[in-house]
């Protein structure tokens, strides 16, 4: 089996760049909200929610914050997947506790 790679560069216009930045911001917000929910569950004696259970929490978040509906759904699901992987690394003692994400200015 041969693997091929392609290197490409995208050049978004101003409106596309703004939408990409908004999507990144919404993903960061969902990461922080899901992480906060996991911390609160742990403090209250609850069990860890796995990736699929966190996916079900995205829908109520979209109802609570209607502006999240503008985000790409697959990117929000990828956030719960990445947070789950971060917790799995924590449980296997390969990495530290997942951190809240702050906005970085370029």
PDB file of N, CA, C and O in Angstrom, residues 5 7-11 13-16 21 23 33 39 43-44 58 60 63 67-69 79 84 90-92 96 102:
ATOM      1  N   UNK A   5       1.002  11.979  -0.225  1.00  0.00           N
ATOM      2  CA  UNK A   5       0.691  13.214   0.482  1.00  0.00           C
ATOM      3  C   UNK A   5       0.657  14.358  -0.507  1.00  0.00           C
ATOM      4  O   UNK A   5       1.363  14.351  -1.518  1.00  0.00           O
ATOM      5  N   UNK A   7       0.729  18.582  -0.468  1.00  0.00           N
ATOM      6  CA  UNK A   7       0.905  19.805   0.289  1.00  0.00           C
ATOM      7  C   UNK A   7       0.186  20.917  -0.458  1.00  0.00           C
ATOM      8  O   UNK A   7       0.419  21.126  -1.648  1.00  0.00           O
ATOM      9  N   UNK A   8      -0.717  21.578   0.244  1.00  0.00           N
ATOM     10  CA  UNK A   8      -1.432  22.665  -0.403  1.00  0.00           C
ATOM     11  C   UNK A   8      -1.557  23.830   0.555  1.00  0.00           C
ATOM     12  O   UNK A   8      -1.429  23.688   1.765  1.00  0.00           O
ATOM     13  N   UNK A   9      -1.804  24.947  -0.014  1.00  0.00           N
ATOM     14  CA  UNK A   9      -1.954  26.169   0.765  1.00  0.00           C
ATOM     15  C   UNK A   9      -3.267  26.820   0.371  1.00  0.00           C
ATOM     16  O   UNK A   9      -3.597  26.882  -0.808  1.00  0.00           O
ATOM     17  N   UNK A  10      -4.026  27.246   1.375  1.00  0.00           N
ATOM     18  CA  UNK A  10      -5.293  27.899   1.063  1.00  0.00           C
ATOM     19  C   UNK A  10      -5.137  29.403   1.285  1.00  0.00           C
ATOM     20  O   UNK A  10      -4.385  29.841   2.157  1.00  0.00           O
ATOM     21  N   UNK A  11      -5.860  30.141   0.500  1.00  0.00           N
ATOM     22  CA  UNK A  11      -5.834  31.591   0.596  1.00  0.00           C
ATOM     23  C   UNK A  11      -7.271  32.085   0.741  1.00  0.00           C
ATOM     24  O   UNK A  11      -7.909  32.458  -0.244  1.00  0.00           O
ATOM     25  N   UNK A  13     -10.478  34.421   1.488  1.00  0.00           N
ATOM     26  CA  UNK A  13     -10.734  35.857   1.416  1.00  0.00           C
ATOM     27  C   UNK A  13     -11.150  36.346   2.807  1.00  0.00           C
ATOM     28  O   UNK A  13     -11.162  35.574   3.774  1.00  0.00           O
ATOM     29  N   UNK A  14     -11.493  37.606   2.931  1.00  0.00           N
ATOM     30  CA  UNK A  14     -11.754  38.200   4.253  1.00  0.00           C
ATOM     31  C   UNK A  14     -12.950  37.534   4.952  1.00  0.00           C
ATOM     32  O   UNK A  14     -12.885  37.249   6.153  1.00  0.00           O
ATOM     33  N   UNK A  15     -14.029  37.275   4.224  1.00  0.00           N
ATOM     34  CA  UNK A  15     -15.200  36.668   4.871  1.00  0.00           C
ATOM     35  C   UNK A  15     -14.928  35.222   5.260  1.00  0.00           C
ATOM     36  O   UNK A  15     -15.364  34.772   6.320  1.00  0.00           O
ATOM     37  N   UNK A  16     -14.189  34.493   4.438  1.00  0.00           N
ATOM     38  CA  UNK A  16     -13.836  33.122   4.785  1.00  0.00           C
ATOM     39  C   UNK A  16     -12.903  33.081   5.988  1.00  0.00           C
ATOM     40  O   UNK A  16     -13.049  32.229   6.869  1.00  0.00           O
ATOM     41  N   UNK A  21     -12.062  31.914  11.748  1.00  0.00           N
ATOM     42  CA  UNK A  21     -11.720  32.371  13.092  1.00  0.00           C
ATOM     43  C   UNK A  21     -12.895  32.199  14.047  1.00  0.00           C
ATOM     44  O   UNK A  21     -12.719  31.825  15.209  1.00  0.00           O
ATOM     45  N   UNK A  23     -15.201  29.905  13.778  1.00  0.00           N
ATOM     46  CA  UNK A  23     -15.326  28.470  14.027  1.00  0.00           C
ATOM     47  C   UNK A  23     -14.305  28.009  15.064  1.00  0.00           C
ATOM     48  O   UNK A  23     -14.622  27.217  15.949  1.00  0.00           O
ATOM     49  N   UNK A  33     -16.325  24.518  27.831  1.00  0.00           N
ATOM     50  CA  UNK A  33     -17.590  24.136  28.468  1.00  0.00           C
ATOM     51  C   UNK A  33     -17.600  22.648  28.816  1.00  0.00           C
ATOM     52  O   UNK A  33     -18.009  22.273  29.921  1.00  0.00           O
ATOM     53  N   UNK A  39     -15.218  18.605  35.026  1.00  0.00           N
ATOM     54  CA  UNK A  39     -14.670  18.967  36.336  1.00  0.00           C
ATOM     55  C   UNK A  39     -15.784  19.016  37.377  1.00  0.00           C
ATOM     56  O   UNK A  39     -15.638  18.496  38.489  1.00  0.00           O
ATOM     57  N   UNK A  43     -16.201  16.738  40.736  1.00  0.00           N
ATOM     58  CA  UNK A  43     -16.318  17.336  42.066  1.00  0.00           C
ATOM     59  C   UNK A  43     -17.580  16.889  42.780  1.00  0.00           C
ATOM     60  O   UNK A  43     -17.612  16.808  44.014  1.00  0.00           O
ATOM     61  N   UNK A  44     -18.644  16.602  42.024  1.00  0.00           N
ATOM     62  CA  UNK A  44     -19.909  16.165  42.621  1.00  0.00           C
ATOM     63  C   UNK A  44     -19.990  14.650  42.763  1.00  0.00           C
ATOM     64  O   UNK A  44     -21.046  14.125  43.120  1.00  0.00           O
ATOM     65  N   UNK A  58     -23.455  18.366  23.218  1.00  0.00           N
ATOM     66  CA  UNK A  58     -23.298  19.475  22.274  1.00  0.00           C
ATOM     67  C   UNK A  58     -24.658  20.036  21.867  1.00  0.00           C
ATOM     68  O   UNK A  58     -24.824  21.244  21.725  1.00  0.00           O
ATOM     69  N   UNK A  60     -27.604  20.221  23.637  1.00  0.00           N
ATOM     70  CA  UNK A  60     -28.120  21.203  24.604  1.00  0.00           C
ATOM     71  C   UNK A  60     -27.312  22.503  24.643  1.00  0.00           C
ATOM     72  O   UNK A  60     -27.868  23.573  24.881  1.00  0.00           O
ATOM     73  N   UNK A  63     -28.668  24.645  22.014  1.00  0.00           N
ATOM     74  CA  UNK A  63     -29.932  25.267  22.412  1.00  0.00           C
ATOM     75  C   UNK A  63     -29.703  26.416  23.377  1.00  0.00           C
ATOM     76  O   UNK A  63     -30.381  27.432  23.318  1.00  0.00           O
ATOM     77  N   UNK A  67     -25.840  30.831  18.892  1.00  0.00           N
ATOM     78  CA  UNK A  67     -24.782  31.186  17.952  1.00  0.00           C
ATOM     79  C   UNK A  67     -23.856  30.008  17.657  1.00  0.00           C
ATOM     80  O   UNK A  67     -23.112  30.028  16.681  1.00  0.00           O
ATOM     81  N   UNK A  68     -23.911  28.943  18.471  1.00  0.00           N
ATOM     82  CA  UNK A  68     -23.092  27.763  18.195  1.00  0.00           C
ATOM     83  C   UNK A  68     -23.582  26.997  16.971  1.00  0.00           C
ATOM     84  O   UNK A  68     -22.857  26.183  16.415  1.00  0.00           O
ATOM     85  N   UNK A  69     -24.824  27.266  16.542  1.00  0.00           N
ATOM     86  CA  UNK A  69     -25.359  26.581  15.364  1.00  0.00           C
ATOM     87  C   UNK A  69     -24.627  26.992  14.095  1.00  0.00           C
ATOM     88  O   UNK A  69     -24.700  26.296  13.089  1.00  0.00           O
ATOM     89  N   UNK A  79     -13.944  18.222  18.704  1.00  0.00           N
ATOM     90  CA  UNK A  79     -13.545  18.785  20.002  1.00  0.00           C
ATOM     91  C   UNK A  79     -13.786  17.762  21.102  1.00  0.00           C
ATOM     92  O   UNK A  79     -12.918  17.533  21.950  1.00  0.00           O
ATOM     93  N   UNK A  84     -11.680  13.832  24.861  1.00  0.00           N
ATOM     94  CA  UNK A  84     -11.673  12.447  25.336  1.00  0.00           C
ATOM     95  C   UNK A  84     -10.262  11.866  25.271  1.00  0.00           C
ATOM     96  O   UNK A  84      -9.811  11.208  26.215  1.00  0.00           O
ATOM     97  N   UNK A  90      -4.460  11.318  30.294  1.00  0.00           N
ATOM     98  CA  UNK A  90      -4.355  11.597  31.729  1.00  0.00           C
ATOM     99  C   UNK A  90      -4.515  10.308  32.526  1.00  0.00           C
ATOM    100  O   UNK A  90      -3.736  10.030  33.437  1.00  0.00           O
ATOM    101  N   UNK A  91      -5.528   9.505  32.158  1.00  0.00           N
ATOM    102  CA  UNK A  91      -5.789   8.275  32.901  1.00  0.00           C
ATOM    103  C   UNK A  91      -4.653   7.269  32.751  1.00  0.00           C
ATOM    104  O   UNK A  91      -4.378   6.504  33.662  1.00  0.00           O
ATOM    105  N   UNK A  92      -3.985   7.286  31.610  1.00  0.00           N
ATOM    106  CA  UNK A  92      -2.858   6.378  31.388  1.00  0.00           C
ATOM    107  C   UNK A  92      -1.550   6.958  31.903  1.00  0.00           C
ATOM    108  O   UNK A  92      -0.492   6.375  31.711  1.00  0.00           O
ATOM    109  N   UNK A  96      -0.533  15.432  31.430  1.00  0.00           N
ATOM    110  CA  UNK A  96      -1.149  16.104  32.556  1.00  0.00           C
ATOM    111  C   UNK A  96      -2.633  16.346  32.334  1.00  0.00           C
ATOM    112  O   UNK A  96      -3.228  15.924  31.340  1.00  0.00           O
ATOM    113  N   UNK A 102      -7.295  29.337  26.019  1.00  0.00           N
ATOM    114  CA  UNK A 102      -7.456  30.796  25.977  1.00  0.00           C
ATOM    115  C   UNK A 102      -7.209  31.274  24.565  1.00  0.00           C
ATOM    116  O   UNK A 102      -6.514  30.623  23.783  1.00  0.00           O
TER     117      UNK A 102
END
